[in-house]
Short mmCIF file of C-alpha atoms in Angstrom, two decimals:
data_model
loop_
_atom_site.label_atom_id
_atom_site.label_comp_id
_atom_site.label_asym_id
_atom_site.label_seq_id
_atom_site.Cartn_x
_atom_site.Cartn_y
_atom_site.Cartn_z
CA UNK A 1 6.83 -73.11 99.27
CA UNK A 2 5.26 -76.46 97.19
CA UNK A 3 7.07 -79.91 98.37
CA UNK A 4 6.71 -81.88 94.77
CA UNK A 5 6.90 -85.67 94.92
CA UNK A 6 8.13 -86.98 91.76
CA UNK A 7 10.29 -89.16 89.53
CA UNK A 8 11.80 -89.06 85.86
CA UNK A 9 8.22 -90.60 83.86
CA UNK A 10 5.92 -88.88 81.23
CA UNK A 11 3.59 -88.45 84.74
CA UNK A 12 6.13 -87.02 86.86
CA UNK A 13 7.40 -84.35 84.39
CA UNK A 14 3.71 -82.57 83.78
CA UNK A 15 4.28 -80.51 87.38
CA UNK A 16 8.21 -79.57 87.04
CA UNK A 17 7.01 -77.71 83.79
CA UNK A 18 3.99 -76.48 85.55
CA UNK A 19 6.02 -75.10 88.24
CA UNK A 20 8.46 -73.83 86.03
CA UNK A 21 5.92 -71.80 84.03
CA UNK A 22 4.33 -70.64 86.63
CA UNK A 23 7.23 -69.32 88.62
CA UNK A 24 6.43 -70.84 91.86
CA UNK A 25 9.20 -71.54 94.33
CA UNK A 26 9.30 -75.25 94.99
CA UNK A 27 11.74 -78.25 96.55
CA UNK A 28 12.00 -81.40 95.21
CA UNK A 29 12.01 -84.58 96.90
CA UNK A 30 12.74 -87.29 94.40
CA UNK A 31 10.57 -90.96 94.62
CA UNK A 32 12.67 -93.62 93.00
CA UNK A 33 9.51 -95.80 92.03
CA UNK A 34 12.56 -98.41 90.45
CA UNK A 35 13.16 -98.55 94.23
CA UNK A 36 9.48 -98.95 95.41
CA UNK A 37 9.99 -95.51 97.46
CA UNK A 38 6.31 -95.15 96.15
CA UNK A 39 5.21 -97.44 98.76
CA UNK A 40 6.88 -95.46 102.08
CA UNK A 41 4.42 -94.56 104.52
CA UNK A 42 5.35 -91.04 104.70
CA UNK A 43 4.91 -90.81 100.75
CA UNK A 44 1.49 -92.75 101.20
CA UNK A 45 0.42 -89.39 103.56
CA UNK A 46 0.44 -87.35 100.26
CA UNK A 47 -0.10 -89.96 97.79
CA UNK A 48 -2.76 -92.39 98.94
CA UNK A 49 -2.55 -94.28 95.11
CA UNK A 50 0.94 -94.97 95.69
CA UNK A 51 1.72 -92.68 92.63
CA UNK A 52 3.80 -89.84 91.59
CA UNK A 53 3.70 -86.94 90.83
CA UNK A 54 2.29 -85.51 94.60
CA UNK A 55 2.55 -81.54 95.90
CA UNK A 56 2.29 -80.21 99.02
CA UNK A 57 1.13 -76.56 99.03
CA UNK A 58 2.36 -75.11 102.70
CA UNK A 59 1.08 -71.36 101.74
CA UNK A 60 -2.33 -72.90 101.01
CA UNK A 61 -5.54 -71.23 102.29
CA UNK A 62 -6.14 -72.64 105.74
CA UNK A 63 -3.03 -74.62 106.26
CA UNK A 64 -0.55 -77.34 104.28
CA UNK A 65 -3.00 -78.98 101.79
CA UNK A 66 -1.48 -82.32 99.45
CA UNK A 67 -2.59 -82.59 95.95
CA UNK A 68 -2.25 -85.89 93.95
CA UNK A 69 -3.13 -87.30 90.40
CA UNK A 70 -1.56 -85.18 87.60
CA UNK A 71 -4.82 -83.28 86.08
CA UNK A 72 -5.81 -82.51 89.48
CA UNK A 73 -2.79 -80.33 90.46
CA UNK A 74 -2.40 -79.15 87.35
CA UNK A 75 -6.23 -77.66 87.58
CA UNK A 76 -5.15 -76.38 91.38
CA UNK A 77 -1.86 -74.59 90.26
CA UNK A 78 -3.75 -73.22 87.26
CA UNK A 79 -6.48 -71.91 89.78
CA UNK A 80 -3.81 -71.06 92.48
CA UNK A 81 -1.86 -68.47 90.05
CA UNK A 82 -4.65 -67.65 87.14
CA UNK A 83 -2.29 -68.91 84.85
CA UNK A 84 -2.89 -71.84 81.63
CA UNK A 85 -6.17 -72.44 82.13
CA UNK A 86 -9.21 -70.16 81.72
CA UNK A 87 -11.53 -69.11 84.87
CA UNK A 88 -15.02 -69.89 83.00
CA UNK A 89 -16.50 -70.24 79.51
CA UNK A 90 -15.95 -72.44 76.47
CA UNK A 91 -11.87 -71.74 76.40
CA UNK A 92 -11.86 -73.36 80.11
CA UNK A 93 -13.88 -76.50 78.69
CA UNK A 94 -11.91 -77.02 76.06
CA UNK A 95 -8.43 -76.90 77.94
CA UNK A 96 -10.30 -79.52 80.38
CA UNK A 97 -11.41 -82.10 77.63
CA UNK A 98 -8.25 -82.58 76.10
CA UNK A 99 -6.46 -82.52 79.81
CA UNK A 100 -8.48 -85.29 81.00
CA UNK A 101 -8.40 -86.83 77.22
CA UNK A 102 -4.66 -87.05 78.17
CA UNK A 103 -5.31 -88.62 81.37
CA UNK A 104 -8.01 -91.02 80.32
CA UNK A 105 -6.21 -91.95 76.86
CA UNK A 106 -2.80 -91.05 75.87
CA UNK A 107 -1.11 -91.65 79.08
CA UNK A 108 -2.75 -94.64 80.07
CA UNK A 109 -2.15 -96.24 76.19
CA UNK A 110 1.25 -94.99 76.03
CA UNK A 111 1.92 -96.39 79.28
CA UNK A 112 0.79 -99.93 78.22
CA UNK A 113 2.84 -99.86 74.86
CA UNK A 114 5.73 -99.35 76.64
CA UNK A 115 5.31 -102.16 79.09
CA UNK A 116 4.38 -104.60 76.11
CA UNK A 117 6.49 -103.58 73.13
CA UNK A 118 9.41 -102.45 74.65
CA UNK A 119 10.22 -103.10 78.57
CA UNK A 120 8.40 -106.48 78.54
CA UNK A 121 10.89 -109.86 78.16
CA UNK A 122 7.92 -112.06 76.82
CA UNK A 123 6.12 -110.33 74.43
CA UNK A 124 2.64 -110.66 73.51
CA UNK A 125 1.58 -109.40 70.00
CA UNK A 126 -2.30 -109.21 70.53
CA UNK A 127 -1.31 -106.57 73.68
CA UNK A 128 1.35 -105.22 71.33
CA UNK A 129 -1.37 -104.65 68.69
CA UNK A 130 -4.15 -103.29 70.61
CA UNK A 131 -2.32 -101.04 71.97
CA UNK A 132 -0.59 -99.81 68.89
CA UNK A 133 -3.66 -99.70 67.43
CA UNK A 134 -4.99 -97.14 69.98
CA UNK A 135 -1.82 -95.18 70.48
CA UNK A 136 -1.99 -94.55 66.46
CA UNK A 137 -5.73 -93.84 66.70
CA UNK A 138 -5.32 -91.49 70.02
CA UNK A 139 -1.94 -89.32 68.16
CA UNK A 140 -4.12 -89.17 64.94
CA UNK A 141 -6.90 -87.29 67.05
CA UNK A 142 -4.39 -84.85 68.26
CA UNK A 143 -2.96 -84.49 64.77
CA UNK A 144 -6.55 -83.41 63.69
CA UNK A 145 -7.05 -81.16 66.57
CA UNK A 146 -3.75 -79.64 65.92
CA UNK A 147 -4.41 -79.06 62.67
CA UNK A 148 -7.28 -76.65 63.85
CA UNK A 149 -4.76 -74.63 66.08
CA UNK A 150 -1.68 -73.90 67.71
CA UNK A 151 -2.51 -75.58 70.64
CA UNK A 152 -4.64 -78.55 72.28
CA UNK A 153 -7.44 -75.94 73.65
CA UNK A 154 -7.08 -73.74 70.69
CA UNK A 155 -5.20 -70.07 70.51
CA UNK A 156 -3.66 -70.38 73.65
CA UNK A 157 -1.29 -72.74 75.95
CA UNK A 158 -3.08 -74.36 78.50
CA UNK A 159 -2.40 -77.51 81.29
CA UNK A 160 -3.68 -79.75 78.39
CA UNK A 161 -0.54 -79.13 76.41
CA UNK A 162 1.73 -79.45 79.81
CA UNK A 163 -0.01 -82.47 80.58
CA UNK A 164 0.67 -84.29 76.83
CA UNK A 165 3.94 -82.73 76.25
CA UNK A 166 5.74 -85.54 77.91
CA UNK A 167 3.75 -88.35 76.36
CA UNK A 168 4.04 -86.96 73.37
CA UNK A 169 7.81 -86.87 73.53
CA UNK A 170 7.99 -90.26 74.65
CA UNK A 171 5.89 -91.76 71.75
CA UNK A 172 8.81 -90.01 69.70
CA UNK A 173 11.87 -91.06 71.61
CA UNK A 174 11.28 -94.66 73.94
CA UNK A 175 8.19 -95.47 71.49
CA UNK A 176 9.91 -95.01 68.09
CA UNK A 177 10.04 -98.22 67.26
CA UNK A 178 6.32 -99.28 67.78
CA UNK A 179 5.29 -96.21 66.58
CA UNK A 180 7.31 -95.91 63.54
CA UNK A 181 4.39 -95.69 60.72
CA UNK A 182 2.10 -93.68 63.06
CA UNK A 183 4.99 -90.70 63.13
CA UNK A 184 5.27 -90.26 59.83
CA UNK A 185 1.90 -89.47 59.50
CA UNK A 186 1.24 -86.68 62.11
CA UNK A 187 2.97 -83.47 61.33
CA UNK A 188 0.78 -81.52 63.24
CA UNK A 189 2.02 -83.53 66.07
CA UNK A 190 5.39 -83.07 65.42
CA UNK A 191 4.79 -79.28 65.07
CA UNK A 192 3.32 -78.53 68.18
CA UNK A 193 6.01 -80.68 69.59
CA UNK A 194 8.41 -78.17 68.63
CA UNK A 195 6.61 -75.33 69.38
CA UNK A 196 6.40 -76.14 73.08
CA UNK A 197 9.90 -77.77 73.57
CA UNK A 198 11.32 -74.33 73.10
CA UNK A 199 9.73 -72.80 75.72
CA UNK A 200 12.56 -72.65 78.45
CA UNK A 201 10.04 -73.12 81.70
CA UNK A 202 9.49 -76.85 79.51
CA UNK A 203 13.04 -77.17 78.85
CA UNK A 204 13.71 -76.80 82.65
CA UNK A 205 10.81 -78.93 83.93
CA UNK A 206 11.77 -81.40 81.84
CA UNK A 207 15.19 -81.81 83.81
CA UNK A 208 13.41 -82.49 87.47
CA UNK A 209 14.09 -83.70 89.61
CA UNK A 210 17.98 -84.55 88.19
CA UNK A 211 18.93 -88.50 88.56
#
């Protein structure tokens, strides 16, 4: 059984879906980060960045063994089952660039657009800006990647498109507004979009943990 540590963000719903796809029996044990619960010490065992999402794998080789950070449990349940991410060669590579393009870009750019443009009360236009200006610059890269395939890593679904699907979704829902001229400019985008939402193992990780 996997104990996953998370909350209702972009980040915490990349391992429900991963879970869900995989098949893997789980509990949940939700971590209101509105309510700090981030911070409790027994969270802080798993989590030692304060951060959701966590695991903890109790049928792991050699005993219980935590997992946290997003693109590294997504690589170990991808290893764990053979599933979404190729064992070696070019197709493994390429699922791994745009996973950790995800974590080192679009997340993190996303993330700081929201705080700026929308939950903010003072705004400050030259944040508001900059990071508009990447978030358009970092969806127009996937729109050109997408254009070259089905999926982030090419012909098949991989962790990378787990790992963006929530992002992605958010720079279409909570982001709208900021984002209004980038998303009429990335069909691609919007494709792909579609194409995973109606995979029901997305549809269902996209619902944990219930709030």
């Amino acid at each position: 059984m996997i104990t996953l540590y998370t909350w209702s963000t972009p980040n915490g719903r990349k391992i429900p879906i991963m879970l869900e796809e995989c098949g893997l029996p789980y509990t949940v044990v939700p971590v209101n980060i509105g309510k700090d619960e981030q911070f409790a010490p027994d969270f802080l065992k798993v989590s030692p960045n304060n951060k959701i999402p966590a695991i903890v794998d109790d049928a792991a080789e050699g005993g219980p063994q935590s997992v946290f950070e997003s693109g590294a449990i997504l690589t170990y349940l991808a290893e764990k089952t053979g599933r979404f991410l190729a064992p070696s060669g070019p197709d493994r590579y390429r699922a791994m660039e745009w996973l950790h393009w995800q974590i080192g870009g679009l997340g993190p750019m996303l993330g700081q657009l929201g705080f700026f443009a929308v939950r903010s009360d003072e705004k400050a236009p030259l944040a508001i800006k900059r990071f508009t200006d990447e978030a358009d610059r970092l969806l127009h890269v996937m729109d050109r990647r997408l254009g070259e395939g089905p999926y982030l890593a090419g012909a098949d679904y991989s962790i990378a498109d787990i790992a963006c699907y929530a992002w992605t979704l958010a720079a279409t829902s909570f982001l709208k507004e900021p984002l209004r001229d980038t998303l009429g400019s990335v069909p691609n985008v919007h494709a792909w979009l579609a194409r995973v939402g109606e995979r029901p193992a997305v549809q269902r990780g996209m619902e944990v943990p219930r709030t």
